[in-house]
PDB file of C-alpha atoms in Angstrom:
ATOM      1  CA  MET A   1      29.248 -29.036 -30.864  1.00  0.00           C
ATOM      2  CA  LYS A   2      30.439 -32.538 -29.996  1.00  0.00           C
ATOM      3  CA  LYS A   3      27.675 -35.079 -30.122  1.00  0.00           C
ATOM      4  CA  ASN A   4      28.756 -37.588 -27.488  1.00  0.00           C
ATOM      5  CA  ALA A   5      31.396 -38.727 -25.018  1.00  0.00           C
ATOM      6  CA  VAL A   6      33.358 -35.917 -23.369  1.00  0.00           C
ATOM      7  CA  LEU A   7      31.700 -32.536 -23.839  1.00  0.00           C
ATOM      8  CA  ASN A   8      33.942 -30.645 -21.411  1.00  0.00           C
ATOM      9  CA  ALA A   9      36.291 -28.695 -23.695  1.00  0.00           C
ATOM     10  CA  GLN A  10      39.281 -28.688 -21.341  1.00  0.00           C
ATOM     11  CA  LEU A  11      39.056 -32.429 -20.660  1.00  0.00           C
ATOM     12  CA  SER A  12      38.493 -33.242 -24.329  1.00  0.00           C
ATOM     13  CA  GLN A  13      41.588 -31.218 -25.261  1.00  0.00           C
ATOM     14  CA  VAL A  14      43.719 -32.977 -22.627  1.00  0.00           C
ATOM     15  CA  ILE A  15      42.672 -36.420 -23.872  1.00  0.00           C
ATOM     16  CA  ALA A  16      43.250 -35.411 -27.507  1.00  0.00           C
ATOM     17  CA  THR A  17      46.824 -34.364 -26.763  1.00  0.00           C
ATOM     18  CA  LEU A  18      47.888 -37.494 -24.869  1.00  0.00           C
ATOM     19  CA  GLY A  19      50.764 -39.376 -26.431  1.00  0.00           C
ATOM     20  CA  HIS A  20      51.963 -42.911 -25.856  1.00  0.00           C
ATOM     21  CA  THR A  21      52.771 -43.447 -22.141  1.00  0.00           C
ATOM     22  CA  ASP A  22      51.402 -40.032 -21.079  1.00  0.00           C
ATOM     23  CA  SER A  23      49.342 -40.275 -17.912  1.00  0.00           C
ATOM     24  CA  LEU A  24      46.034 -38.798 -16.824  1.00  0.00           C
ATOM     25  CA  THR A  25      44.842 -39.009 -13.223  1.00  0.00           C
ATOM     26  CA  ILE A  26      41.174 -39.196 -12.264  1.00  0.00           C
ATOM     27  CA  CYS A  27      40.642 -38.458  -8.589  1.00  0.00           C
ATOM     28  CA  ASP A  28      38.150 -37.990  -5.818  1.00  0.00           C
ATOM     29  CA  ALA A  29      37.407 -34.582  -4.340  1.00  0.00           C
ATOM     30  CA  GLY A  30      40.159 -34.839  -1.724  1.00  0.00           C
ATOM     31  CA  LEU A  31      43.332 -35.837  -3.582  1.00  0.00           C
ATOM     32  CA  PRO A  32      45.969 -33.091  -3.417  1.00  0.00           C
ATOM     33  CA  ILE A  33      46.732 -31.759  -6.895  1.00  0.00           C
ATOM     34  CA  PRO A  34      50.291 -30.544  -7.506  1.00  0.00           C
ATOM     35  CA  LYS A  35      50.466 -26.908  -8.631  1.00  0.00           C
ATOM     36  CA  GLN A  36      52.516 -27.747 -11.728  1.00  0.00           C
ATOM     37  CA  VAL A  37      49.944 -30.239 -13.088  1.00  0.00           C
ATOM     38  CA  GLU A  38      46.942 -29.049 -15.078  1.00  0.00           C
ATOM     39  CA  ARG A  39      43.727 -29.313 -13.044  1.00  0.00           C
ATOM     40  CA  VAL A  40      40.496 -30.236 -14.804  1.00  0.00           C
ATOM     41  CA  ASP A  41      37.989 -29.602 -12.026  1.00  0.00           C
ATOM     42  CA  LEU A  42      34.642 -31.227 -12.796  1.00  0.00           C
ATOM     43  CA  ALA A  43      33.410 -31.322  -9.171  1.00  0.00           C
ATOM     44  CA  LEU A  44      30.063 -29.573  -8.704  1.00  0.00           C
ATOM     45  CA  SER A  45      29.019 -30.882  -5.300  1.00  0.00           C
ATOM     46  CA  ALA A  46      29.519 -33.983  -3.166  1.00  0.00           C
ATOM     47  CA  GLY A  47      29.186 -36.987  -5.458  1.00  0.00           C
ATOM     48  CA  ILE A  48      28.609 -35.006  -8.657  1.00  0.00           C
ATOM     49  CA  PRO A  49      30.041 -36.173 -10.923  1.00  0.00           C
ATOM     50  CA  SER A  50      31.008 -39.453  -9.346  1.00  0.00           C
ATOM     51  CA  PHE A  51      34.439 -40.975  -9.802  1.00  0.00           C
ATOM     52  CA  LEU A  52      33.009 -43.829 -11.878  1.00  0.00           C
ATOM     53  CA  GLN A  53      30.987 -41.497 -14.118  1.00  0.00           C
ATOM     54  CA  THR A  54      34.143 -39.517 -14.769  1.00  0.00           C
ATOM     55  CA  PHE A  55      36.190 -42.677 -15.391  1.00  0.00           C
ATOM     56  CA  TYR A  56      33.590 -44.077 -17.832  1.00  0.00           C
ATOM     57  CA  ALA A  57      33.493 -40.828 -19.831  1.00  0.00           C
ATOM     58  CA  VAL A  58      37.286 -40.596 -20.077  1.00  0.00           C
ATOM     59  CA  VAL A  59      37.857 -44.184 -21.209  1.00  0.00           C
ATOM     60  CA  THR A  60      35.319 -43.794 -24.027  1.00  0.00           C
ATOM     61  CA  GLU A  61      37.891 -41.522 -25.664  1.00  0.00           C
ATOM     62  CA  MET A  62      41.221 -42.782 -24.340  1.00  0.00           C
ATOM     63  CA  PHE A  63      43.184 -45.909 -25.272  1.00  0.00           C
ATOM     64  CA  VAL A  64      44.478 -47.257 -21.955  1.00  0.00           C
ATOM     65  CA  GLU A  65      47.676 -49.310 -21.726  1.00  0.00           C
ATOM     66  CA  ARG A  66      48.157 -49.526 -17.963  1.00  0.00           C
ATOM     67  CA  VAL A  67      46.841 -48.093 -14.711  1.00  0.00           C
ATOM     68  CA  ILE A  68      48.019 -47.377 -11.189  1.00  0.00           C
ATOM     69  CA  ILE A  69      45.666 -47.661  -8.223  1.00  0.00           C
ATOM     70  CA  ALA A  70      46.359 -47.125  -4.518  1.00  0.00           C
ATOM     71  CA  GLU A  71      46.670 -50.380  -2.587  1.00  0.00           C
ATOM     72  CA  GLU A  72      44.433 -48.986   0.161  1.00  0.00           C
ATOM     73  CA  ILE A  73      41.377 -49.083  -2.122  1.00  0.00           C
ATOM     74  CA  LYS A  74      41.223 -52.866  -1.617  1.00  0.00           C
ATOM     75  CA  GLU A  75      40.275 -52.454   2.030  1.00  0.00           C
ATOM     76  CA  LYS A  76      38.784 -48.960   2.185  1.00  0.00           C
ATOM     77  CA  ASN A  77      36.686 -48.871  -1.008  1.00  0.00           C
ATOM     78  CA  PRO A  78      36.156 -52.395  -2.393  1.00  0.00           C
ATOM     79  CA  ASN A  79      32.942 -51.469  -4.253  1.00  0.00           C
ATOM     80  CA  ILE A  80      34.719 -48.863  -6.380  1.00  0.00           C
ATOM     81  CA  LEU A  81      37.609 -51.284  -6.946  1.00  0.00           C
ATOM     82  CA  THR A  82      35.265 -54.042  -8.140  1.00  0.00           C
ATOM     83  CA  ALA A  83      33.526 -51.655 -10.544  1.00  0.00           C
ATOM     84  CA  LEU A  84      36.898 -50.402 -11.812  1.00  0.00           C
ATOM     85  CA  LEU A  85      38.303 -53.885 -12.396  1.00  0.00           C
ATOM     86  CA  ASN A  86      35.123 -54.983 -14.196  1.00  0.00           C
ATOM     87  CA  SER A  87      35.265 -51.878 -16.385  1.00  0.00           C
ATOM     88  CA  LEU A  88      38.944 -52.422 -17.146  1.00  0.00           C
ATOM     89  CA  ALA A  89      38.195 -56.012 -18.182  1.00  0.00           C
ATOM     90  CA  GLN A  90      35.485 -54.751 -20.545  1.00  0.00           C
ATOM     91  CA  LEU A  91      37.845 -52.079 -21.858  1.00  0.00           C
ATOM     92  CA  GLU A  92      40.462 -54.754 -22.589  1.00  0.00           C
ATOM     93  CA  GLN A  93      37.886 -56.574 -24.738  1.00  0.00           C
ATOM     94  CA  GLN A  94      36.895 -53.387 -26.570  1.00  0.00           C
ATOM     95  CA  GLN A  95      40.481 -52.297 -27.180  1.00  0.00           C
ATOM     96  CA  GLY A  96      41.926 -55.754 -27.856  1.00  0.00           C
ATOM     97  CA  ASN A  97      44.802 -55.389 -25.408  1.00  0.00           C
ATOM     98  CA  GLN A  98      45.743 -56.350 -21.877  1.00  0.00           C
ATOM     99  CA  ILE A  99      45.722 -53.472 -19.379  1.00  0.00           C
ATOM    100  CA  ASP A 100      48.433 -53.788 -16.742  1.00  0.00           C
ATOM    101  CA  VAL A 101      47.059 -52.966 -13.270  1.00  0.00           C
ATOM    102  CA  GLN A 102      49.654 -51.904 -10.712  1.00  0.00           C
ATOM    103  CA  TYR A 103      48.947 -51.286  -7.023  1.00  0.00           C
ATOM    104  CA  VAL A 104      51.130 -48.921  -4.986  1.00  0.00           C
ATOM    105  CA  SER A 105      50.751 -47.278  -1.593  1.00  0.00           C
ATOM    106  CA  HIS A 106      48.694 -44.081  -1.541  1.00  0.00           C
ATOM    107  CA  GLU A 107      51.826 -42.083  -0.750  1.00  0.00           C
ATOM    108  CA  VAL A 108      53.602 -43.490  -3.814  1.00  0.00           C
ATOM    109  CA  PHE A 109      50.437 -42.934  -5.861  1.00  0.00           C
ATOM    110  CA  LYS A 110      50.502 -39.236  -4.956  1.00  0.00           C
ATOM    111  CA  THR A 111      54.113 -38.938  -6.144  1.00  0.00           C
ATOM    112  CA  HIS A 112      53.145 -40.484  -9.513  1.00  0.00           C
ATOM    113  CA  THR A 113      50.487 -37.795  -9.998  1.00  0.00           C
ATOM    114  CA  HIS A 114      53.252 -35.196 -10.348  1.00  0.00           C
ATOM    115  CA  ALA A 115      54.066 -36.663 -13.784  1.00  0.00           C
ATOM    116  CA  SER A 116      50.450 -36.637 -15.024  1.00  0.00           C
ATOM    117  CA  LYS A 117      49.609 -34.459 -17.984  1.00  0.00           C
ATOM    118  CA  ALA A 118      46.480 -33.446 -16.066  1.00  0.00           C
ATOM    119  CA  ILE A 119      44.450 -34.419 -13.021  1.00  0.00           C
ATOM    120  CA  VAL A 120      40.689 -34.657 -13.390  1.00  0.00           C
ATOM    121  CA  ARG A 121      38.889 -33.935 -10.110  1.00  0.00           C
ATOM    122  CA  SER A 122      35.492 -35.528  -9.666  1.00  0.00           C
ATOM    123  CA  GLY A 123      32.976 -34.836  -6.919  1.00  0.00           C
ATOM    124  CA  GLU A 124      33.548 -38.280  -5.405  1.00  0.00           C
ATOM    125  CA  CYS A 125      33.631 -38.269  -1.602  1.00  0.00           C
ATOM    126  CA  THR A 126      34.684 -41.850  -0.867  1.00  0.00           C
ATOM    127  CA  PRO A 127      38.242 -42.868   0.067  1.00  0.00           C
ATOM    128  CA  TYR A 128      40.929 -43.805  -2.455  1.00  0.00           C
ATOM    129  CA  ALA A 129      38.688 -43.353  -5.511  1.00  0.00           C
ATOM    130  CA  ASN A 130      41.678 -42.462  -7.684  1.00  0.00           C
ATOM    131  CA  ILE A 131      43.357 -43.944 -10.742  1.00  0.00           C
ATOM    132  CA  ILE A 132      46.230 -43.019 -13.028  1.00  0.00           C
ATOM    133  CA  LEU A 133      45.590 -44.001 -16.647  1.00  0.00           C
ATOM    134  CA  TYR A 134      48.516 -44.413 -19.038  1.00  0.00           C
ATOM    135  CA  SER A 135      47.872 -43.811 -22.692  1.00  0.00           C
ATOM    136  CA  GLY A 136      48.566 -46.534 -25.193  1.00  0.00           C
ATOM    137  CA  VAL A 137      48.241 -46.639 -28.960  1.00  0.00           C
ATOM    138  CA  PRO A 138      45.464 -48.458 -30.805  1.00  0.00           C
ATOM    139  CA  PHE A 139      47.811 -50.016 -33.384  1.00  0.00           C
TER     140      PHE A 139
END
């Protein structure tokens, strides 16, 4: 049995198979998930697990090169955005790289999810708590 980080077998397998520039979406409970994209559904009930808990677990095992966030989060969910940006800054220090943060409209964000290797659904029930993580390489 794994000792730490991601214990969910499906999520662990998805992260382990990411290649350079592959993307993984972490979303709230309401984001539509395209049928052709693998769904890793972690949602148990409203708020469990939270978006940030899910994000923190994933980035402990994933080298992140860039991210996409919906522009609407700035106005509709500034607390989540602040926590995300602080965590990304810490992740940059840990990884030794700069993480490019791109903002797009929510509609454009949803189109980008179609190219994700998988979409991880949290139990988050606040608006625009979504991020697309792009895999980098640690060398």
